[in-house]
Short mmCIF file of C-alpha atoms in Angstrom, two decimals:
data_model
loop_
_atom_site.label_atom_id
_atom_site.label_comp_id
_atom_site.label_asym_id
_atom_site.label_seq_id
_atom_site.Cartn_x
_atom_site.Cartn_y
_atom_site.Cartn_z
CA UNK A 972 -14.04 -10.70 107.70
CA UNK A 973 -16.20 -13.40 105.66
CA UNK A 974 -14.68 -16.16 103.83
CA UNK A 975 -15.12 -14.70 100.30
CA UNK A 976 -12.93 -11.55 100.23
CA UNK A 977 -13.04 -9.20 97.22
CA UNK A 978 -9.64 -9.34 95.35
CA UNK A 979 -8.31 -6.41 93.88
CA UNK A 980 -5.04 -5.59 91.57
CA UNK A 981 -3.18 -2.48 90.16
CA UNK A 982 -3.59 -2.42 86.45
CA UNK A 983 -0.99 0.22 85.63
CA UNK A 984 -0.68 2.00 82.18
CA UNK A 985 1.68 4.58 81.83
CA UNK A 986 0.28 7.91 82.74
CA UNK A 987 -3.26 6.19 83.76
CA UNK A 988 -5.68 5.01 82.03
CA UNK A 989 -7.71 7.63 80.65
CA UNK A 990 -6.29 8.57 77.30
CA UNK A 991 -5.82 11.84 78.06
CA UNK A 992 -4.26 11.29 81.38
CA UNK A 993 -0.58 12.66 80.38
CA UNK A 994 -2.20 16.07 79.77
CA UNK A 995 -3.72 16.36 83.15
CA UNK A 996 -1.95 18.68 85.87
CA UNK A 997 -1.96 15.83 88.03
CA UNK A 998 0.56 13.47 85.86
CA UNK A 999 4.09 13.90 85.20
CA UNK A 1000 4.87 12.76 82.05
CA UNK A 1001 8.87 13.54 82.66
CA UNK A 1002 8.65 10.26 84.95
CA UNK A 1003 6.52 7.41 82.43
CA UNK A 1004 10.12 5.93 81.58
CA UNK A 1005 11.26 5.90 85.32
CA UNK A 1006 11.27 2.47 86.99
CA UNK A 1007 11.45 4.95 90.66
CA UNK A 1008 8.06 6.07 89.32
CA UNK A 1009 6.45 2.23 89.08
CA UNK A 1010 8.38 0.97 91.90
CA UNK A 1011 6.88 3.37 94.17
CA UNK A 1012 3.61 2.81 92.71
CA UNK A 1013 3.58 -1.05 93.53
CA UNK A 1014 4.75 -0.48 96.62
CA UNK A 1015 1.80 1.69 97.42
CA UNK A 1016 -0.41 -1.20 96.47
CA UNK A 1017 1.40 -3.32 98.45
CA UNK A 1018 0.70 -1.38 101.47
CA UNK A 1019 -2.59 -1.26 100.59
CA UNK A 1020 -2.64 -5.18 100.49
CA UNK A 1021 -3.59 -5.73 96.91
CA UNK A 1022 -3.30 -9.00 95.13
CA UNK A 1023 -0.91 -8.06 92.24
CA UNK A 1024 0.54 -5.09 89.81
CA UNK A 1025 -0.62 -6.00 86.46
CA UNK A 1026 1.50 -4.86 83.59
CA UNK A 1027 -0.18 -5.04 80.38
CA UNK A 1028 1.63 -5.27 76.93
CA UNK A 1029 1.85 -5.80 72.95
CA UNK A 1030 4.31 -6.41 70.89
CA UNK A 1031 4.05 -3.62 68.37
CA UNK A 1032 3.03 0.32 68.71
CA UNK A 1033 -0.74 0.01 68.47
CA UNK A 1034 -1.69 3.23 68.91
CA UNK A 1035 -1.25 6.71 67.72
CA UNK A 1036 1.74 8.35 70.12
CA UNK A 1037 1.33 11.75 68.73
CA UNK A 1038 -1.84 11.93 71.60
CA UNK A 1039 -1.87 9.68 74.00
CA UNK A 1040 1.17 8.01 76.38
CA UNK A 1041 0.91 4.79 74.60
CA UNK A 1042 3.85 3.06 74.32
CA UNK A 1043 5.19 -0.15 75.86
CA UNK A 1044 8.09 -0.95 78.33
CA UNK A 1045 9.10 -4.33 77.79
CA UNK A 1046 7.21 -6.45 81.23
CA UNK A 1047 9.68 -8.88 82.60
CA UNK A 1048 12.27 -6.05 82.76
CA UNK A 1049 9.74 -3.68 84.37
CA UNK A 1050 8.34 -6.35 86.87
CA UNK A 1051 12.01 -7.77 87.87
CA UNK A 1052 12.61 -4.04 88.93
CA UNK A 1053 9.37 -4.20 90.80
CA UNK A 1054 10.08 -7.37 92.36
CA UNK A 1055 13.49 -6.20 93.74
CA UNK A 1056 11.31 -2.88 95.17
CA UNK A 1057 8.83 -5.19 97.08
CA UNK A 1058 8.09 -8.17 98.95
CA UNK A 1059 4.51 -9.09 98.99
CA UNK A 1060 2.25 -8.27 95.98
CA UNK A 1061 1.86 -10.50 92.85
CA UNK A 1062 3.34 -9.71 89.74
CA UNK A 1063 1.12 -10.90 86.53
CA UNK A 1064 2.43 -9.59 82.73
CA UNK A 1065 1.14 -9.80 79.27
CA UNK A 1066 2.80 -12.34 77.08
CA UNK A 1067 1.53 -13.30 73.50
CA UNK A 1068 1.35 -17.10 72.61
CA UNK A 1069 1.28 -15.81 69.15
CA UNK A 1070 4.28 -13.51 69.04
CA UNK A 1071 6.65 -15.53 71.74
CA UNK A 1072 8.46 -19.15 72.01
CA UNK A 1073 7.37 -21.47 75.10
CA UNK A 1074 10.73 -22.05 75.75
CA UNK A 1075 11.48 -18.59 75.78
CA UNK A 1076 8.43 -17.61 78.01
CA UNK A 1077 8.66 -20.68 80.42
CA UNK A 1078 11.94 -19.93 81.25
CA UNK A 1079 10.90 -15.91 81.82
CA UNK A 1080 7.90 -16.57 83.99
CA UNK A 1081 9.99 -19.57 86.05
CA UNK A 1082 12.73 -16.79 86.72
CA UNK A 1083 10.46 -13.87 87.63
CA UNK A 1084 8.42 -16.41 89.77
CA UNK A 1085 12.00 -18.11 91.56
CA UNK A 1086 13.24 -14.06 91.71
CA UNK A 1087 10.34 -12.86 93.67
CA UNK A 1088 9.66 -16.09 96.06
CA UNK A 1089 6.74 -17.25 94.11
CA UNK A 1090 4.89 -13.96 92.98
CA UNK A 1091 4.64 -14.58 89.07
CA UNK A 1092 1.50 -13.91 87.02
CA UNK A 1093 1.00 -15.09 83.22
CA UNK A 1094 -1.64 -13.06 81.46
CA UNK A 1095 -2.16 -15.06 78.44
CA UNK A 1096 -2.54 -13.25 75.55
CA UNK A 1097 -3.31 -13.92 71.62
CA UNK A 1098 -2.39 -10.87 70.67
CA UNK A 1099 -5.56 -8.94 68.57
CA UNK A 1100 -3.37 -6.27 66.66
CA UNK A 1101 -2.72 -7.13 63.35
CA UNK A 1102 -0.05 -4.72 62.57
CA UNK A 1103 2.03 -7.31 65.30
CA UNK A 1104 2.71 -9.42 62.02
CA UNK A 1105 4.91 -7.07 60.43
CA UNK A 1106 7.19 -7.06 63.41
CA UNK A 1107 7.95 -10.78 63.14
CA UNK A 1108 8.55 -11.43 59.38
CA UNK A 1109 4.88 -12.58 58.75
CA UNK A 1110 2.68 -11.32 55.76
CA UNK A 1111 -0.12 -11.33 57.59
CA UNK A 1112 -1.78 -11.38 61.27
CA UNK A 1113 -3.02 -15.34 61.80
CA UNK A 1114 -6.60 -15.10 62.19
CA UNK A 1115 -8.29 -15.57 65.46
CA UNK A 1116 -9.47 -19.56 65.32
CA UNK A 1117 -6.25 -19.99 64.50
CA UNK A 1118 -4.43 -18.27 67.18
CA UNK A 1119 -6.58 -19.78 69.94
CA UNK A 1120 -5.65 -23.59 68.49
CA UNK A 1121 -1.89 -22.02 68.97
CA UNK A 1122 -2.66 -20.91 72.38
CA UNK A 1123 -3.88 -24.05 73.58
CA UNK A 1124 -0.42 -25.71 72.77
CA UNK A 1125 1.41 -23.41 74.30
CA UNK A 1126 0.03 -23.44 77.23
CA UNK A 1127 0.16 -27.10 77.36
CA UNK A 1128 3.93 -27.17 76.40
CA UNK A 1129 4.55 -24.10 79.03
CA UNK A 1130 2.97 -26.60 81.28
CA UNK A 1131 5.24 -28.97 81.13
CA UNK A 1132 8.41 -27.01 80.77
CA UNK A 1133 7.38 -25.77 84.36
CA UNK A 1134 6.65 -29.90 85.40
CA UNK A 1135 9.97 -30.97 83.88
CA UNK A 1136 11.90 -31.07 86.98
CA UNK A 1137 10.28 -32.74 90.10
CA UNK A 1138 9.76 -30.89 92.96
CA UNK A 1139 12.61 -32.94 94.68
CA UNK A 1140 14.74 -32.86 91.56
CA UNK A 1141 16.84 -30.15 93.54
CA UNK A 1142 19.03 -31.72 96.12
CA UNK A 1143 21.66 -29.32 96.64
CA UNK A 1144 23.85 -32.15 98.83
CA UNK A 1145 27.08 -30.75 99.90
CA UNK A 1146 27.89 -33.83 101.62
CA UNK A 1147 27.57 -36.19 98.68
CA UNK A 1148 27.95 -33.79 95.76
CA UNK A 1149 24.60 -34.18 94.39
CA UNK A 1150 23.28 -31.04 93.36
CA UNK A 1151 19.93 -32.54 90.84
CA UNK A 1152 18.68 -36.05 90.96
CA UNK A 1153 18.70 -36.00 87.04
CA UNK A 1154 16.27 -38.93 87.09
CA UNK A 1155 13.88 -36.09 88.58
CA UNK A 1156 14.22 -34.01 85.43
CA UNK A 1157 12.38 -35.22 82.10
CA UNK A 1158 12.38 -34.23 78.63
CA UNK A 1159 8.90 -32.56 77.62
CA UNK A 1160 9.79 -34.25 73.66
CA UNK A 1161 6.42 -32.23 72.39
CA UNK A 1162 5.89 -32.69 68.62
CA UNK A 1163 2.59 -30.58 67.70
CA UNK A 1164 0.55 -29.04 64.98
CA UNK A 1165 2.33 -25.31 66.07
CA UNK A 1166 5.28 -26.38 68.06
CA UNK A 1167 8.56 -28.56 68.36
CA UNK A 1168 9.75 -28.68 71.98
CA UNK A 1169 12.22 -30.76 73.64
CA UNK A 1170 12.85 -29.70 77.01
CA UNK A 1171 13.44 -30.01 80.11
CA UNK A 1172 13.53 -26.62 81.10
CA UNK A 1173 16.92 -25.22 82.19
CA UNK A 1174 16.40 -24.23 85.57
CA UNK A 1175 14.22 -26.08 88.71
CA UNK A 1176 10.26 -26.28 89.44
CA UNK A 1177 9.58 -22.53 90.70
CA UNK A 1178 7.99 -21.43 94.12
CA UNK A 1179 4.20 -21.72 92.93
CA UNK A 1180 4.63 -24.80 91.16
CA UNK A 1181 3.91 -22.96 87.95
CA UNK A 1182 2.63 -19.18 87.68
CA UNK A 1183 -0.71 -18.22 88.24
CA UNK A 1184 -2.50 -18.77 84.43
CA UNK A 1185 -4.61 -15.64 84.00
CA UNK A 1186 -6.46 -14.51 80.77
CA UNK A 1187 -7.95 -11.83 79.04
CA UNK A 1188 -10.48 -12.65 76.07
CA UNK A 1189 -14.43 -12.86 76.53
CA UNK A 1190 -14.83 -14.09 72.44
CA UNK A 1191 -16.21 -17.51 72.62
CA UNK A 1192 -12.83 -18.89 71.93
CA UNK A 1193 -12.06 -16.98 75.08
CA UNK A 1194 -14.71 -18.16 77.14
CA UNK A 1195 -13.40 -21.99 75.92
CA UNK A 1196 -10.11 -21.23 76.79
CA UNK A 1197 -10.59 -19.50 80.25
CA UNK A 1198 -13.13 -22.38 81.16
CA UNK A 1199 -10.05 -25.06 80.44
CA UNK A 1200 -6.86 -23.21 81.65
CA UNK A 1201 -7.04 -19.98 83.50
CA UNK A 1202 -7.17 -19.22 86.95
CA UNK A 1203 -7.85 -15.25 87.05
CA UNK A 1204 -9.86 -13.59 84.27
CA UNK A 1205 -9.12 -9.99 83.33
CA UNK A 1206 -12.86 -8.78 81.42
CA UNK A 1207 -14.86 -5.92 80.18
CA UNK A 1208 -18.66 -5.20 80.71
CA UNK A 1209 -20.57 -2.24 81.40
CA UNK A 1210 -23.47 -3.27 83.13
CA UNK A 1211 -24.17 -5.40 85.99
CA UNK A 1212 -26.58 -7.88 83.85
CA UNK A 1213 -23.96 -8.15 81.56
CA UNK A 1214 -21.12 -8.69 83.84
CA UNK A 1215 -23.80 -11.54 85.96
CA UNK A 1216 -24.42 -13.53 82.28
CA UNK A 1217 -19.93 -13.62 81.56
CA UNK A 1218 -19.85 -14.63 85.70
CA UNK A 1219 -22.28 -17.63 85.39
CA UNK A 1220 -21.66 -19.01 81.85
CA UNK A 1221 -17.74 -19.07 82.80
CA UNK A 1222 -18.12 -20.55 86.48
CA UNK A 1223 -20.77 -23.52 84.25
CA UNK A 1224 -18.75 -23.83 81.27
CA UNK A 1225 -15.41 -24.54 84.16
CA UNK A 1226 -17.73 -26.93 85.84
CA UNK A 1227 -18.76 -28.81 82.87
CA UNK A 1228 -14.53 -29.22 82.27
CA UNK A 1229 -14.59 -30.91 86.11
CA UNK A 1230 -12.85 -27.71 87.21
CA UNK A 1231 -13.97 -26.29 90.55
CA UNK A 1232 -15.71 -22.68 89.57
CA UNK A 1233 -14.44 -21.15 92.80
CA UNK A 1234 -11.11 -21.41 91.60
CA UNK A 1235 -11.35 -19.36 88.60
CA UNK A 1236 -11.52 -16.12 89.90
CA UNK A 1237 -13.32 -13.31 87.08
CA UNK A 1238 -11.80 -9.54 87.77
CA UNK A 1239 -13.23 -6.92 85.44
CA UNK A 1240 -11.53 -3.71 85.04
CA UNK A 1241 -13.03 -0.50 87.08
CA UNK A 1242 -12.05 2.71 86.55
CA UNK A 1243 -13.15 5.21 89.23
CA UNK A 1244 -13.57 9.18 89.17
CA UNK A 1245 -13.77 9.98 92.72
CA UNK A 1246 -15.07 12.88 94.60
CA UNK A 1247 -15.86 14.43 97.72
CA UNK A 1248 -19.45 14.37 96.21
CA UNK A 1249 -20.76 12.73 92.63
CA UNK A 1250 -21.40 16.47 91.39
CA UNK A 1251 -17.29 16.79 91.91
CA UNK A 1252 -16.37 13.53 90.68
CA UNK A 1253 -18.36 13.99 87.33
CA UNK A 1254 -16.68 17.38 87.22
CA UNK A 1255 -13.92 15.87 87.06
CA UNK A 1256 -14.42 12.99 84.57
CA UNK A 1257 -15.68 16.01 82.34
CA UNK A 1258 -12.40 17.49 82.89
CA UNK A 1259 -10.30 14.52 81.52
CA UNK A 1260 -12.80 14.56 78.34
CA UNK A 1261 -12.35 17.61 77.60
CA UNK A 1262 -8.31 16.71 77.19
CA UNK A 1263 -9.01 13.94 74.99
CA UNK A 1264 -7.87 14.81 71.34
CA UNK A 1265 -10.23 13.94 68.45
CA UNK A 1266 -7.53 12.50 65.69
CA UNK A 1267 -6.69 10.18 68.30
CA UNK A 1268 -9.96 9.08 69.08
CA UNK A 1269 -11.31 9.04 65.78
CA UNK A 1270 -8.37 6.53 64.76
CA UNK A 1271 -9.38 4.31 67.96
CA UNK A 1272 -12.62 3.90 66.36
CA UNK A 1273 -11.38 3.28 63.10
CA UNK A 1274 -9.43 -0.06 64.62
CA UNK A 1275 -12.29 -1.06 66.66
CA UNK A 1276 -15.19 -0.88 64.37
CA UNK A 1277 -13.70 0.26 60.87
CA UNK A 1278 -15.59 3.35 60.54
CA UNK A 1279 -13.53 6.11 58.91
CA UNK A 1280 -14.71 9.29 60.37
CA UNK A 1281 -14.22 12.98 60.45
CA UNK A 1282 -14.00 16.00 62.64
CA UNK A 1283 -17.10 17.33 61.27
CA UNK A 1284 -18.98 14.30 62.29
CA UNK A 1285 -18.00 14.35 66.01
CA UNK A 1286 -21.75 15.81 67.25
CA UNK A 1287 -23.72 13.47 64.84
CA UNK A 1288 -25.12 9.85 65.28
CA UNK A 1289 -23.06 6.67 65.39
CA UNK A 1290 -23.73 5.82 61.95
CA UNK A 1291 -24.56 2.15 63.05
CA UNK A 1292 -25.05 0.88 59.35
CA UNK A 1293 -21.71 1.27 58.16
CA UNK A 1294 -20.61 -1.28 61.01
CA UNK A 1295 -19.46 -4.44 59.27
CA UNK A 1296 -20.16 -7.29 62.10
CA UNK A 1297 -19.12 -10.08 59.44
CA UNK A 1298 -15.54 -11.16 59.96
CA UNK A 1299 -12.22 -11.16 61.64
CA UNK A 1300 -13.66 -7.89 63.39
CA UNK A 1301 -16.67 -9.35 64.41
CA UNK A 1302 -14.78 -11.85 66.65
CA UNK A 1303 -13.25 -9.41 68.78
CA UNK A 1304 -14.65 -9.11 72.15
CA UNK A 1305 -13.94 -5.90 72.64
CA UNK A 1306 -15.66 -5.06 69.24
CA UNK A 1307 -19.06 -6.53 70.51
CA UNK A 1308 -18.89 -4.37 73.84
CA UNK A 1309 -18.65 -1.04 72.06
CA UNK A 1310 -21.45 -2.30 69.79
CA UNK A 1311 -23.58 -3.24 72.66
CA UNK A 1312 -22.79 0.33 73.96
CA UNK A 1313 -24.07 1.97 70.61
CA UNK A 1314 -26.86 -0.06 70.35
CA UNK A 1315 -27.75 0.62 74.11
CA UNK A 1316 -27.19 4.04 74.49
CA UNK A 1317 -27.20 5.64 70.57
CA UNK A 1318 -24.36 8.21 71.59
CA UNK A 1319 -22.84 10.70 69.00
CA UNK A 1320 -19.77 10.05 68.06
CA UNK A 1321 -18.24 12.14 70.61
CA UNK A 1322 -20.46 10.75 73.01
CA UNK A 1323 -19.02 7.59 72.10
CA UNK A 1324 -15.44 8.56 72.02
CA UNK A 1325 -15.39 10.31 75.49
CA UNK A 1326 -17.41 6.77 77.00
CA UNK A 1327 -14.24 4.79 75.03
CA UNK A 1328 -11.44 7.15 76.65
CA UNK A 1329 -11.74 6.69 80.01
CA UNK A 1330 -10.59 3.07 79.53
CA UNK A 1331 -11.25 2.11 76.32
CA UNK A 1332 -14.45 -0.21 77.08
CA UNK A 1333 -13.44 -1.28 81.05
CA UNK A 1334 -16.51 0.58 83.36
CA UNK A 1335 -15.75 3.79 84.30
CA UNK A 1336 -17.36 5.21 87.51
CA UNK A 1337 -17.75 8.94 88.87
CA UNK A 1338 -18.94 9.50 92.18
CA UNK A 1339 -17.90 9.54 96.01
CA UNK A 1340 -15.61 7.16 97.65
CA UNK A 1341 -19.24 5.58 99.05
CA UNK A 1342 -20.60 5.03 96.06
CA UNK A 1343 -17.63 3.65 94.39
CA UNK A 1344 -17.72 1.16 97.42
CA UNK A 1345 -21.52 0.21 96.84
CA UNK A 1346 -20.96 -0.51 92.96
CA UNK A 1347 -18.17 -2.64 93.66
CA UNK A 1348 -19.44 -4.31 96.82
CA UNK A 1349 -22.53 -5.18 94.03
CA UNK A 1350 -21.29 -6.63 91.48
CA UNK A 1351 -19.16 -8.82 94.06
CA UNK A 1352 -22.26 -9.79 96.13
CA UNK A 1353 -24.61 -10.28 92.82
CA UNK A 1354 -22.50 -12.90 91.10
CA UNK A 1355 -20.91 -10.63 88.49
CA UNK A 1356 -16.85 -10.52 90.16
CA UNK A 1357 -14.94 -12.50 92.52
CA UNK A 1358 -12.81 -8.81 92.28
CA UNK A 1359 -11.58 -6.26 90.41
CA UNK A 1360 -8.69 -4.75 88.10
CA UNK A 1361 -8.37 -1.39 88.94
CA UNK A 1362 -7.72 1.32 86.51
CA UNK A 1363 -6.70 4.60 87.99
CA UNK A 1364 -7.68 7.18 85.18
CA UNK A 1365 -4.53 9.42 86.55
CA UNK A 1366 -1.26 7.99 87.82
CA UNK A 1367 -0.50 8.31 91.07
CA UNK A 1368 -2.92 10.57 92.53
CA UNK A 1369 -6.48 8.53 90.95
CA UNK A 1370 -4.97 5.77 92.53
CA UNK A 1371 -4.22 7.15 95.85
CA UNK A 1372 -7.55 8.71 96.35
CA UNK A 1373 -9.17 4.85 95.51
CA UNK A 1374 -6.73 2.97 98.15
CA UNK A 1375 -7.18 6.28 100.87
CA UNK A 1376 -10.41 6.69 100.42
CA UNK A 1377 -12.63 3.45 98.99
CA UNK A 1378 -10.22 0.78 100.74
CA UNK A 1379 -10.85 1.37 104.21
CA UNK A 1380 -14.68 1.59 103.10
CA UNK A 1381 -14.36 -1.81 101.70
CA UNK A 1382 -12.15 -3.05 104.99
CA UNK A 1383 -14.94 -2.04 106.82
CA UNK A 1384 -17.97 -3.94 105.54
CA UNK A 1385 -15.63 -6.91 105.50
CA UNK A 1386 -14.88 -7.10 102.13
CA UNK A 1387 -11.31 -6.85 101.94
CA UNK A 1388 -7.95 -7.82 103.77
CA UNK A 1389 -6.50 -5.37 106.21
CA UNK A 1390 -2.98 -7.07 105.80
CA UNK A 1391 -1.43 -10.06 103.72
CA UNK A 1392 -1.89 -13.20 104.87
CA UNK A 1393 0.15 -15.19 102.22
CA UNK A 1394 3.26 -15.07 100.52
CA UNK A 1395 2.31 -15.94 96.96
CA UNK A 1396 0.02 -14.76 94.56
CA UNK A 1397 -1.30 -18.26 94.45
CA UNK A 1398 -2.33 -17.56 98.21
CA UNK A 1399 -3.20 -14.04 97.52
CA UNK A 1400 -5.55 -15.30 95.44
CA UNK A 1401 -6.54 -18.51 97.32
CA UNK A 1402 -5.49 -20.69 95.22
CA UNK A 1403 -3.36 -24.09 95.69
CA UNK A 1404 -0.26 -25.17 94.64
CA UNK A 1405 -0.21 -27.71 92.10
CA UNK A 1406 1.30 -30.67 91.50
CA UNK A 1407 3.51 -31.52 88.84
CA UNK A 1408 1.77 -33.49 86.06
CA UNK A 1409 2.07 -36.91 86.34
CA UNK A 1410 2.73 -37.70 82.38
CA UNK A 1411 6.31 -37.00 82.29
CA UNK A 1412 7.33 -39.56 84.66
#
């Protein structure tokens, strides 16, 4: 096997990932609240050797549940369930830096990561729904400069919640009686702009040092951020030039911080439609489409781009005027993908809703098992993924036809593991432990 192995994690969504996947005759939607039903899913990926599970979440009901399976279990529950089910695979979840405490979060993460022998993910969110507000006792959503200045001193005071006790600060003498050398454990005594935190944390420095930092966000704030503190990246692009340009300026703009690149690993999201030939598998991305329902859609592009549509619209043009790109809109990420995809392609507005469904802007795929392989093998060889997140359309069976029938393509042209060779998600992912930060001491 070379020394650069693809890495690839589970992104599960209940149902799958297509919109319409709780409709399809391969889904049982009697089983999306049954932890049996996720257990057994991560332990599939575990025997397929994948990185991590990766529970996404938000904390409010962002979409419209009278079409699509799109509610959210709460993640530390879910993945403490999951933990107990396995032994091997990494375990990353969504938390907001807007919409949690540090404390609060430091002290979930540390847990989940001592729980599961050091297999504890953060995905590090600032949370883009605005209706989130209302769930909080805020008037409004803060805007997005200001939730990135938030984000960076959280993760800072997270960071040294998880420092606050030495790694020898555990003793555990029975001889002597000394279970904590308290001069080992150290107030944090953070007074910011955002937060007040005194520390220590309550509980000792966790298997991996401190969870693996991952993060989702390609805005230029995002870019900033990633570039200073994450370790993973979880992104969006549609085409391999695209995907190349996020690779390189995020690997530089790392570099530039004295980070080494290599050890800020950028996973896209994949979605694959896969059949015994491409004729099949687009037959069968056709098929999901043809579930999708049109209010629902039509109110998913009303929160991406603010266009109001109708029914009687669907077969028309995008109506690219009406797109406001001024704004707290125009900062989104995820807003400047689907416009690149309108401005690219000039699909109807069905067109445009049946590319969005499949997984709402993450590249979605339709062809054999082979050719599945070969996009992903180029995108890892031509600088544009160190791996990938992948997004079943249909849960379980779009994932079991990926890990039956792409993995062992991808074992054999050396690009992936054939078994664990770590314990941790840091070594899953070849990173190191770290040391505790020196300023506390």
């Amino acid at each position: 096997m070379s020394a650069r192995t693809l890495h690839l994690n589970l992104f599960v969504y209940p149902g799958g990932h297509h919109e319409a996947a709780w409709r399809y005759h391969g889904t049982d939607p009697d089983r999306l609240l049954d932890i049996g039903f996720y257990q057994d899913l991560a332990r599939r990926a575990e025997a397929a050797a994948f990185d991590a599970v990766f529970f996404a979440d938000g904390p409010s009901l962002a979409d419209n549940v009278r079409y699509a399976s799109r509610f959210r279990l709460e993640p530390f529950t879910w993945l403490s369930a999951v933990a107990a089910a396995t032994e091997r695979i990494g375990l990353i979840a969504t938390a907001s830096t807007t919409y949690t405490e540090p404390y609060n979060l430091a002290r979930l993460f540390a847990s989940l990561d001592h729980l599961s022998r050091g297999r504890a993910g953060w995905n590090i969110v600032t949370t883009g729904a605005p209706q989130a507000a209302g769930n909080f006792g805020l008037d409004e959503h803060p805007v997005h400069a200001e939730r990135y200045d938030r984000a960076r001193e959280f993760v800072e005071v997270v960071t040294r919640l998880w420092d606050s006790w030495e790694d020898e600060a555990l003793v555990a003498d029975q001889k002597s009686g000394v279970f904590a050398d308290t001069d080992r454990i150290h107030e944090i005594g953070h007074s910011g702009r955002h937060l007040r935190v005194r520390g220590p944390l309550n509980l000792p420095r966790s298997p991996q040092g401190r969870p693996v930092y991952v993060q989702a966000g390609s805005s230029e704030d995002g870019r900033s951020f990633a570039a200073a503190h994450a370790e993973a990246v979880f992104t969006a692009h549609q085409t391999l030039r695209g995907g190349q340009d996020f690779y390189a300026d995020l690997k530089a703009r790392a570099a530039a911080l004295g980070r080494d690149p290599g050890r800020l690993l950028v996973l896209p999201g994949i979605s694959p439609f896969i059949g015994s030939t491409e004729a099949e598998a687009r037959a069968l991305h056709a098929e999901f489409d043809e579930l999708t329902q049109p209010e629902y859609s039509l109110q998913l592009l009303r929160r991406l781009l603010g266009l109001d549509l109708t029914a009687d619209q669907l077969d028309g043009p995008v109506p690219r005027r009406l797109i406001e790109t001024e704004g707290e809109r125009g900062n989104g990420s995820r807003f400047r993908l689907v416009l690149d995809i309108i401005d690219r392609e000039q699909p109807t507005v069905r067109g445009l809703m049946h590319r969005l469904a499949g997984a709402r802007g993450h590249r979605v795929v339709a062809g054999t098992p082979e050719q599945v392989a070969d996009q992903i093998q180029e995108w890892f060889e031509q600088g544009a993924a160190d791996g990938f997140n992948v997004m079943p359309p249909w849960l379980p069976g779009g994932f079991d036809l990926f890990a039956d029938q792409v993995v062992p393509i991808l074992r054999a042209r050396g690009l992936f593991r054939t078994a664990y060779d770590a314990t941790t998600l840091r070594g899953h992912y070849g990173l190191p432990r770290p040391a505790a930060s020196p300023a506390l001491r």
